[in-house]
Short mmCIF file of C-alpha atoms in Angstrom, two decimals:
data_model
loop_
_atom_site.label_atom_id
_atom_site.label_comp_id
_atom_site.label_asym_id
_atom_site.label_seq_id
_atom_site.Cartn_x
_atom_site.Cartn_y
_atom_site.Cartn_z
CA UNK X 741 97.93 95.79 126.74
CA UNK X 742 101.32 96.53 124.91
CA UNK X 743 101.93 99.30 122.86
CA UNK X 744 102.08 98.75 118.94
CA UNK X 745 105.73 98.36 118.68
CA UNK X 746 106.23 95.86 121.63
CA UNK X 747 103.19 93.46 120.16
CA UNK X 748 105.60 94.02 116.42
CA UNK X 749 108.43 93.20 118.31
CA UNK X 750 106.29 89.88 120.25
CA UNK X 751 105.11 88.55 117.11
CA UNK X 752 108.53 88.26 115.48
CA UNK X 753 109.72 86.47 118.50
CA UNK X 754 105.97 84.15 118.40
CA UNK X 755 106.59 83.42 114.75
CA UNK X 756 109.80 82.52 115.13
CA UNK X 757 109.14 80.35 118.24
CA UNK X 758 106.02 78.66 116.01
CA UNK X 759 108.65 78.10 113.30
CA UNK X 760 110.80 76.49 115.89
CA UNK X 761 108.30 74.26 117.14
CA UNK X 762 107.59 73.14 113.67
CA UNK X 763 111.01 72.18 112.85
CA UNK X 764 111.23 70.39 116.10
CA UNK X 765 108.18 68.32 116.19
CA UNK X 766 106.99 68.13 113.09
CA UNK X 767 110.91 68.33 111.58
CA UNK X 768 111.49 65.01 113.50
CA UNK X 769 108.45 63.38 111.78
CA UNK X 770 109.74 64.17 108.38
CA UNK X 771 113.35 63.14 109.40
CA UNK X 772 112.18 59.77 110.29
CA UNK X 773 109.95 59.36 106.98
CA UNK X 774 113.54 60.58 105.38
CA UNK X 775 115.67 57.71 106.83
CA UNK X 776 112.54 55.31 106.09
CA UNK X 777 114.11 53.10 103.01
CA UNK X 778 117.63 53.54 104.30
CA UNK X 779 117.41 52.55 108.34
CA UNK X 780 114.66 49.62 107.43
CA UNK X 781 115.84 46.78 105.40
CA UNK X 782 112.97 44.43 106.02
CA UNK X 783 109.52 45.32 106.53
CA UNK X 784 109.49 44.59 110.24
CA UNK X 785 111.85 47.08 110.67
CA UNK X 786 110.51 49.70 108.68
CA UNK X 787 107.42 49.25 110.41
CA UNK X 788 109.53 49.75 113.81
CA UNK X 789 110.35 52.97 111.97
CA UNK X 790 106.98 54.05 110.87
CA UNK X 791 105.29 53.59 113.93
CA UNK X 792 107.94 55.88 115.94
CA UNK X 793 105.93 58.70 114.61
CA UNK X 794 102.47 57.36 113.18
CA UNK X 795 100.66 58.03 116.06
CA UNK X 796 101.99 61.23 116.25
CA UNK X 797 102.25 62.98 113.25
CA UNK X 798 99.26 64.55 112.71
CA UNK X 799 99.18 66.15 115.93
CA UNK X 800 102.25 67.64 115.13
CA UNK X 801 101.12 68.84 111.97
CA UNK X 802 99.46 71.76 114.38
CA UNK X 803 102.90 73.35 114.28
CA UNK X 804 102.69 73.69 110.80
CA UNK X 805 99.28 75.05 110.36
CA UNK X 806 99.35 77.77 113.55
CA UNK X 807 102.57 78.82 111.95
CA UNK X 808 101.11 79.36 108.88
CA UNK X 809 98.12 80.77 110.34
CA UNK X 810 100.27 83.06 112.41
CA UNK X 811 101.99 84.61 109.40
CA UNK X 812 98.66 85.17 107.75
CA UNK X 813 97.18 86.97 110.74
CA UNK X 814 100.34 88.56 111.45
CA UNK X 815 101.81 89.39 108.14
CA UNK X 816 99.26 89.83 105.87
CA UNK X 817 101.38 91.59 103.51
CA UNK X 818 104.19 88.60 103.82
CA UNK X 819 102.14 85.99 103.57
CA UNK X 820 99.92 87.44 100.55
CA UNK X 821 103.52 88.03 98.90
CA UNK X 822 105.21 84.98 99.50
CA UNK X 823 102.48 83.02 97.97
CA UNK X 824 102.59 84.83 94.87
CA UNK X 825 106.06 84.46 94.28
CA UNK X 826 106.97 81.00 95.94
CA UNK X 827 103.55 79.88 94.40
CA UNK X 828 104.87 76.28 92.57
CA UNK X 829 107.62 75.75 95.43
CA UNK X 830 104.99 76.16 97.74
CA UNK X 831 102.69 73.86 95.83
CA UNK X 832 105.61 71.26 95.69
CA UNK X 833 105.87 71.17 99.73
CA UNK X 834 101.78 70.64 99.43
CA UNK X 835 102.39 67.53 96.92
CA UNK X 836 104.96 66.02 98.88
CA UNK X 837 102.68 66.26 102.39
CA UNK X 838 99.90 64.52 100.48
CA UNK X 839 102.16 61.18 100.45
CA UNK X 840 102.32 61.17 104.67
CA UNK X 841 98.34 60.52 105.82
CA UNK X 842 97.46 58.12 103.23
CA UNK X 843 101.26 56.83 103.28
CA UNK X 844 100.57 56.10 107.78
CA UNK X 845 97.39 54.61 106.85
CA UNK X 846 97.56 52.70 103.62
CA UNK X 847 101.12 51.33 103.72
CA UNK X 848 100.45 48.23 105.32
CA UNK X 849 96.55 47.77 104.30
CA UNK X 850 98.18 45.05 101.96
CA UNK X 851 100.84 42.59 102.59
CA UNK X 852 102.75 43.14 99.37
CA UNK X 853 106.08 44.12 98.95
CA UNK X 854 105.50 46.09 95.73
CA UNK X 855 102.86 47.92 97.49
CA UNK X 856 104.44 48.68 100.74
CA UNK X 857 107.85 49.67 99.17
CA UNK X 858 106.28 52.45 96.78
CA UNK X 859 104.49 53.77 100.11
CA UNK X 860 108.06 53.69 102.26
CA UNK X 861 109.24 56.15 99.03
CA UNK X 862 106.30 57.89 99.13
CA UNK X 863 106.95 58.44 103.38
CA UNK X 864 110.42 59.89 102.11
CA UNK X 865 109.50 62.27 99.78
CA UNK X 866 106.92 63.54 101.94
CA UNK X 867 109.71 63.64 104.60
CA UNK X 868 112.57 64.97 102.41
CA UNK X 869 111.11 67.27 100.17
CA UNK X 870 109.16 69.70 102.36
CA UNK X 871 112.63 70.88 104.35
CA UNK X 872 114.49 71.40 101.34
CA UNK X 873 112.31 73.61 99.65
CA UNK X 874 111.59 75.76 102.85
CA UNK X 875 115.42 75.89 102.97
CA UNK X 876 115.58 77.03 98.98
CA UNK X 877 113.45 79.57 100.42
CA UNK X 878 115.16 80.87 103.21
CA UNK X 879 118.22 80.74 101.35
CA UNK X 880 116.65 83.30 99.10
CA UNK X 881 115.23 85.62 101.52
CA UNK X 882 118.78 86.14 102.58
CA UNK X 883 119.56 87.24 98.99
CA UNK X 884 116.02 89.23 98.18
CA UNK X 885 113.00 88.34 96.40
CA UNK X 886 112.33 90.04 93.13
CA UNK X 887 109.18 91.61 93.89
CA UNK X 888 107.62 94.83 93.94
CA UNK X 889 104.31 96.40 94.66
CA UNK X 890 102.30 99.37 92.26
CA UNK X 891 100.66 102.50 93.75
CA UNK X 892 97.41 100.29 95.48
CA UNK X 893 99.85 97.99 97.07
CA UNK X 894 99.37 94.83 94.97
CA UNK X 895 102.62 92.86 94.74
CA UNK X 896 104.02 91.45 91.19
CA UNK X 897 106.41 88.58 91.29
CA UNK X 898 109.61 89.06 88.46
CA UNK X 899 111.33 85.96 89.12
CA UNK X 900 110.79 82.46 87.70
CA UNK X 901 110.64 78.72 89.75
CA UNK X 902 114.07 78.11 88.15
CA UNK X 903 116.11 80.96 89.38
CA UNK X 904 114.63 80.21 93.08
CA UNK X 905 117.44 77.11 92.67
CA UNK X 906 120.56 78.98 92.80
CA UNK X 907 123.79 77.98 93.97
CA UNK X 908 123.41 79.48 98.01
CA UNK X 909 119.51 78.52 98.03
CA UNK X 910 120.21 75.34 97.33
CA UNK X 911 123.41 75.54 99.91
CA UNK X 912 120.63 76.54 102.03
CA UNK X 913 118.18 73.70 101.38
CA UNK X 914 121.03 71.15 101.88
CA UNK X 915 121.27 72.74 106.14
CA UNK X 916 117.79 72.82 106.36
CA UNK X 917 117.37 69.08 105.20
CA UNK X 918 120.47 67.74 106.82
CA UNK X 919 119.22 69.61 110.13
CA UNK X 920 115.97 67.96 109.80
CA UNK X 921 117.45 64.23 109.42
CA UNK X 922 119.13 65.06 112.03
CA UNK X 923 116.73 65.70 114.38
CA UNK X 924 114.73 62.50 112.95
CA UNK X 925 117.76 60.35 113.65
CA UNK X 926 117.79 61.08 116.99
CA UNK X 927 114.37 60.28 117.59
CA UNK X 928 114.78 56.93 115.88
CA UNK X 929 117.80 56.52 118.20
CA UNK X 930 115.81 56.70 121.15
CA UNK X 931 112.64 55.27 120.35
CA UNK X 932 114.19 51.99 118.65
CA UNK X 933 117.14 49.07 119.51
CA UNK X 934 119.20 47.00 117.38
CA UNK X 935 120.17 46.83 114.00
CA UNK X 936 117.91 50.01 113.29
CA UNK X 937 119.05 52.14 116.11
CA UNK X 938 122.23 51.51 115.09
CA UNK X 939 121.70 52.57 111.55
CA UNK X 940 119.65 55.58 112.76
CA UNK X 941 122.55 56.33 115.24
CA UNK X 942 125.24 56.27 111.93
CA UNK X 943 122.56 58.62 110.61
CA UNK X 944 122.97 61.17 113.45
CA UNK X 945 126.83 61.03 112.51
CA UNK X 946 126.82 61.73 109.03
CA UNK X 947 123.94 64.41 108.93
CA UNK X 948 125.29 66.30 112.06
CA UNK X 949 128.68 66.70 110.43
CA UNK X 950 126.74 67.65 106.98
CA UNK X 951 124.79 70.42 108.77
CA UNK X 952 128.08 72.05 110.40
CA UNK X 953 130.07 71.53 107.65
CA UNK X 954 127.14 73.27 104.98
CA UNK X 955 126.04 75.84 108.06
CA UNK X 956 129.13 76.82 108.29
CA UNK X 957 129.83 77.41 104.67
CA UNK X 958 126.59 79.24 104.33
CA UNK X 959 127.45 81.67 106.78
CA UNK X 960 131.20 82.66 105.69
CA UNK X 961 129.41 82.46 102.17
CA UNK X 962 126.33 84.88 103.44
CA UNK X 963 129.10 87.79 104.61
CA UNK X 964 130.16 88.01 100.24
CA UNK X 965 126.01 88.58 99.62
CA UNK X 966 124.74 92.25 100.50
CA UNK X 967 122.48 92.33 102.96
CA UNK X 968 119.97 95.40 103.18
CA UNK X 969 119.66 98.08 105.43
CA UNK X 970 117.19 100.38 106.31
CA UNK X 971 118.75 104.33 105.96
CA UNK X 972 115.41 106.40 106.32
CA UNK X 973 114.25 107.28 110.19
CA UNK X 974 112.53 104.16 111.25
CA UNK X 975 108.98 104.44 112.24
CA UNK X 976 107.67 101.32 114.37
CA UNK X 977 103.96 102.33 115.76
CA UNK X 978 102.58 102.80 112.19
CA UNK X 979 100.28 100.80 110.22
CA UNK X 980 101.65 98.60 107.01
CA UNK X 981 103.59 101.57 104.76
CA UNK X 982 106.05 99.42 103.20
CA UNK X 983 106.93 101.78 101.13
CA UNK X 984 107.54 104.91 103.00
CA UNK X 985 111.43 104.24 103.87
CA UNK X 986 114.54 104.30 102.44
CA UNK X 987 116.44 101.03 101.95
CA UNK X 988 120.01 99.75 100.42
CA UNK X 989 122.08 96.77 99.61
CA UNK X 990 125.48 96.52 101.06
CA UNK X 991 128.18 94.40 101.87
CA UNK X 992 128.24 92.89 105.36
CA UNK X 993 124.73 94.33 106.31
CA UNK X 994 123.62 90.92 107.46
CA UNK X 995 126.58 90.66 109.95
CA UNK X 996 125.61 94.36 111.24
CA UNK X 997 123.25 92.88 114.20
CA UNK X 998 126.06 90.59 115.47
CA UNK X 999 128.40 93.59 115.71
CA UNK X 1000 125.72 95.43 117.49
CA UNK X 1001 124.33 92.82 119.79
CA UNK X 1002 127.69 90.22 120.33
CA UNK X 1003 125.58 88.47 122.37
CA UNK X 1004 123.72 87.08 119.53
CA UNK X 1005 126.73 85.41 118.84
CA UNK X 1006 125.28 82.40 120.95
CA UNK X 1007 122.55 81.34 118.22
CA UNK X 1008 125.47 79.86 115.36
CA UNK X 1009 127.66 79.13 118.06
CA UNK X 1010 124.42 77.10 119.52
CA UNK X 1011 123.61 75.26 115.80
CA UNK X 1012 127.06 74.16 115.62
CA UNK X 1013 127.68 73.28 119.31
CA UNK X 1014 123.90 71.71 119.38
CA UNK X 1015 124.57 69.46 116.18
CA UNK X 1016 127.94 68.05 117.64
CA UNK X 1017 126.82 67.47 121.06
CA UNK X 1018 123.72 65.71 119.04
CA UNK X 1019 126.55 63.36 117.43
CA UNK X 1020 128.56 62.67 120.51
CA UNK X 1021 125.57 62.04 122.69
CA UNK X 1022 123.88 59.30 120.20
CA UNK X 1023 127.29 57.51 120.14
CA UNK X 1024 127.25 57.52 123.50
CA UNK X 1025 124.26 56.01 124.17
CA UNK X 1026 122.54 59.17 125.79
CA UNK X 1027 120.10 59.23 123.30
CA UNK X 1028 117.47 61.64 124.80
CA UNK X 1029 120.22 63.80 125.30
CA UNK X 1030 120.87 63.62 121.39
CA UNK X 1031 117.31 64.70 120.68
CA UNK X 1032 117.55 67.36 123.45
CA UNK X 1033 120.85 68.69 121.80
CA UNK X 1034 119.31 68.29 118.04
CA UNK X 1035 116.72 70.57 119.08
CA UNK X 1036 118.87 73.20 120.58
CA UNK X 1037 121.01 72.99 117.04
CA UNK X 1038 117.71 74.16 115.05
CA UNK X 1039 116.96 76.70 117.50
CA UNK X 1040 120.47 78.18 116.56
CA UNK X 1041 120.14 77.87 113.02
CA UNK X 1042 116.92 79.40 112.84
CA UNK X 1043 117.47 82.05 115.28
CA UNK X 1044 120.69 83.04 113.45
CA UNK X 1045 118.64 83.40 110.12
CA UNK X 1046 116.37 85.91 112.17
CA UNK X 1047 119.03 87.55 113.60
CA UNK X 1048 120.67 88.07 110.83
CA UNK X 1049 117.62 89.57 108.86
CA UNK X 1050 116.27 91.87 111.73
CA UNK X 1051 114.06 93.69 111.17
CA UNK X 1052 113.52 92.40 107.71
CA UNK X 1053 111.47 89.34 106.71
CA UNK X 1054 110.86 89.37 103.15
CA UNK X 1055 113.39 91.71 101.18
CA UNK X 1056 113.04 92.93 97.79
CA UNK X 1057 116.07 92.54 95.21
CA UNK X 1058 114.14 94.46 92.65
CA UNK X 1059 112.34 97.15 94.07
CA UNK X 1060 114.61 98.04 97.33
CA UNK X 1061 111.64 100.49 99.36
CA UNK X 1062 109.21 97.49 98.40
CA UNK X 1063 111.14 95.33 101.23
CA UNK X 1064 108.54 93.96 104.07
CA UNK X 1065 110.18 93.85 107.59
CA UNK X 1066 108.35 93.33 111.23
CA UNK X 1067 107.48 97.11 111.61
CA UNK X 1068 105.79 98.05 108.09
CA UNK X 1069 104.32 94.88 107.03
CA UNK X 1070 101.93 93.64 110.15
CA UNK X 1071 98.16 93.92 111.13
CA UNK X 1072 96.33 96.21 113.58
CA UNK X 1073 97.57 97.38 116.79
CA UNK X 1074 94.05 95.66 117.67
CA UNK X 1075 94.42 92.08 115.49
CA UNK X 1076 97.58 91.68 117.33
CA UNK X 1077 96.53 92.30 120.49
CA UNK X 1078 93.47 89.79 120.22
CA UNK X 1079 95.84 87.25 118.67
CA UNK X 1080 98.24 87.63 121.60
CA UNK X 1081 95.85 86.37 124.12
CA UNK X 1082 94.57 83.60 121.90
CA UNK X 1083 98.33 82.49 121.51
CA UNK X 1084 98.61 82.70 125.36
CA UNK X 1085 95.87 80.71 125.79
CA UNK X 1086 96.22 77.83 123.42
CA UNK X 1087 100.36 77.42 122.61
CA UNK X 1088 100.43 76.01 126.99
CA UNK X 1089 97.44 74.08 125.67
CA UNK X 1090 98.96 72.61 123.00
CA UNK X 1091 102.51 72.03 124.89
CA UNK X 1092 100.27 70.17 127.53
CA UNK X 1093 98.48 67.87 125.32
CA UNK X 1094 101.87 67.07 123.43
CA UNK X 1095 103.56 66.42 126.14
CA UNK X 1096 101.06 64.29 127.62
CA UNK X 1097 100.99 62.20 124.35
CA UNK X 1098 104.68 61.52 124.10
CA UNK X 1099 104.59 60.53 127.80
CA UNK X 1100 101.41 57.97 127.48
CA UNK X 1101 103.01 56.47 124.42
CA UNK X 1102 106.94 56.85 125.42
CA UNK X 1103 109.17 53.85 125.06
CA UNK X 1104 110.89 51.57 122.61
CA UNK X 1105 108.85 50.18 119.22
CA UNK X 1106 110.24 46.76 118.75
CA UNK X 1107 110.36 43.84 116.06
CA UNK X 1108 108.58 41.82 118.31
CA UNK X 1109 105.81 44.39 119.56
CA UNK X 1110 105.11 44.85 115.59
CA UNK X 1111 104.96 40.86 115.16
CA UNK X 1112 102.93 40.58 117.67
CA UNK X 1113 100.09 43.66 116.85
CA UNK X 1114 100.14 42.62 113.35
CA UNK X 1115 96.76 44.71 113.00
CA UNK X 1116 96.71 46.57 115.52
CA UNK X 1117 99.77 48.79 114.90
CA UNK X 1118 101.07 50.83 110.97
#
């Protein structure tokens, strides 16, 4: 088995990877639900739309909940702290997923309008709102957390709901949700024809430029933030001792990585290059491509926010020592160990069965496949 620090060092790269997945799979889910209202002007063709992903979704949802489960195991000091202080954001992304399994299964239950309309707005905010807020909250790990921890360890949030929405969190929300869209329009491009796969393909335009354009103001705005750095002897095969280290806040410390490791580089270069090629592909009628090159874009973007953080994941702007990163803030040499054979096990497993449902139920959804399984399809 691997020593302690390698398994610290292998579950930064699994999170990350799980975090991926999510915003890949699942991310392309909530893009669609998203672009519901605004790609579907009749209900035919937003039931073209819905059933792109309905028989998917929840599957997908696996992402969400193994990367969630992953920080718990993982990170229990993370995850214990991040609840307490993004409690009500976090409770917002729950009220906003409540909309998609009874929005899939109730929408069309009824052949009203008034009905069905209030569920397609229901489908968006459960698409649009979950994204933004886990952008908000990247956008203020980047700037640290104001939280701190007494002599037994238990963490106290200072900040307030309110001051999470700053000016660069909200900058931050604004990639993460464009990025998303994105990565639902493509889907949409390649699953549907028409009128709506021509709408969805306009969508790929305007939210691939959005994410450049805000990705790359987040990043030239990210170098005027101070970034934190770690000036006490690091110690990696330890248990959780958060605070036994030294830490500070300067100018340009989130850039340091890049200067050390230029090959790391490649992950903006890859959101940027990933999110045009994404736009040029859909126009070009390689839409697979599209959704290939989408997904590479949010493997830049989100590998560039862990790049740039290394080895921190949850700084603190109040109490500077308090700051959690990947070596002080994990589970036994033991717990990960046992968790890195489950993953081993069950992430092919998963991959398999995904892959084998996206294969049995690949294709176009068309107007006339939905007239014609009026009850047999969302």
């Amino acid at each position: 088995m691997f020593d302690y620090t390698t398994l610290k060092v292998i579950w930064w790269l699994l999170v990350g990877v799980l975090l991926i997945g999510f915003a890949i799979m699942d991310g392309h889910d909530m893009g669609v639900g998203t672009l519901l209202p605004f790609v579907g002007k009749s209900d035919v063709e937003r039931r073209v739309v819905i059933n792109t992903v309905a028989p998917h979704w929840d599957g997908n949802q696996v992402w969400f909940i193994t990367g969630g489960g992953a920080i718990f195991a993982a990170w229990p000091l993370v995850y214990a702290t991040a609840f307490s202080g993004f409690y009500w954001a976090m409770l917002a992304v729950l009220w906003a997923l409540f909309f998609r399994p009874v929005g899939f299964d109730y929408r069309s239950k009824i052949n009203n309008p008034t009905w069905r309309n209030t569920w397609d707005w229901g489908l968006f905010i459960g698409g649009a709102v979950p994204p933004l807020i886990f952008g908000v909250a990247f956008g203020n790990l980047l700037q640290g957390v104001p939280f701190q921890f007494d002599d037994r360890m238990v963490s106290t949030y200072t900040g307030s709901f309110w001051a999470l929405l700053n000016p660069f969190a909200l900058l931050a929300g604004v990639v993460s949700t464009a990025m998303i869209t994105l990565q639902g329009a493509t889907y949409l491009a390649h699953r549907t024809e028409g009128d709506v796969q021509r709408r969805a393909i306009t969508a790929v335009t305007v939210m691939g430029l959005l994410m450049v354009v805000t990705f790359i103001g987040a990043g030239v705005w990210l170098q005027a933030i101070d970034g934190y750095r770690i000036t006490s002897p690091v110690v990696t095969d330890t248990l959780a001792a958060p605070l036994d280290k030294t830490v500070v806040r300067e100018a340009g410390a989130w850039m340091a990585n890049y200067a050390a490791v230029p090959l790391l580089w490649v992950l903006p270069i890859l959101g940027v290059a990933g999110a045009l090629g994404a736009v040029v592909l859909a126009r070009a009628g390689r839409t697979l491509l599209a959704f290939v090159a989408s997904s590479l874009a949010i493997a830049g973007v989100i590998g560039t926010a862990g790049a740039s953080m290394f080895p921190f994941v949850m700084p603190s702007s109040t109490m500077l020592n308090a700051s959690l990163t990947l070596w002080d803030s994990v589970s036994s040499h033991l717990t990960l160990g046992i968790m890195l054979v489950v993953a081993v096990i069950f992430v092919p497993i998963i991959l398999i069965y995904t892959s084998w449902a996206y294969a049995v139920m690949r294709g176009k959804v068309t107007a006339a496949y939905i007239r014609e399984n009026q009850h047999t399809v969302y």
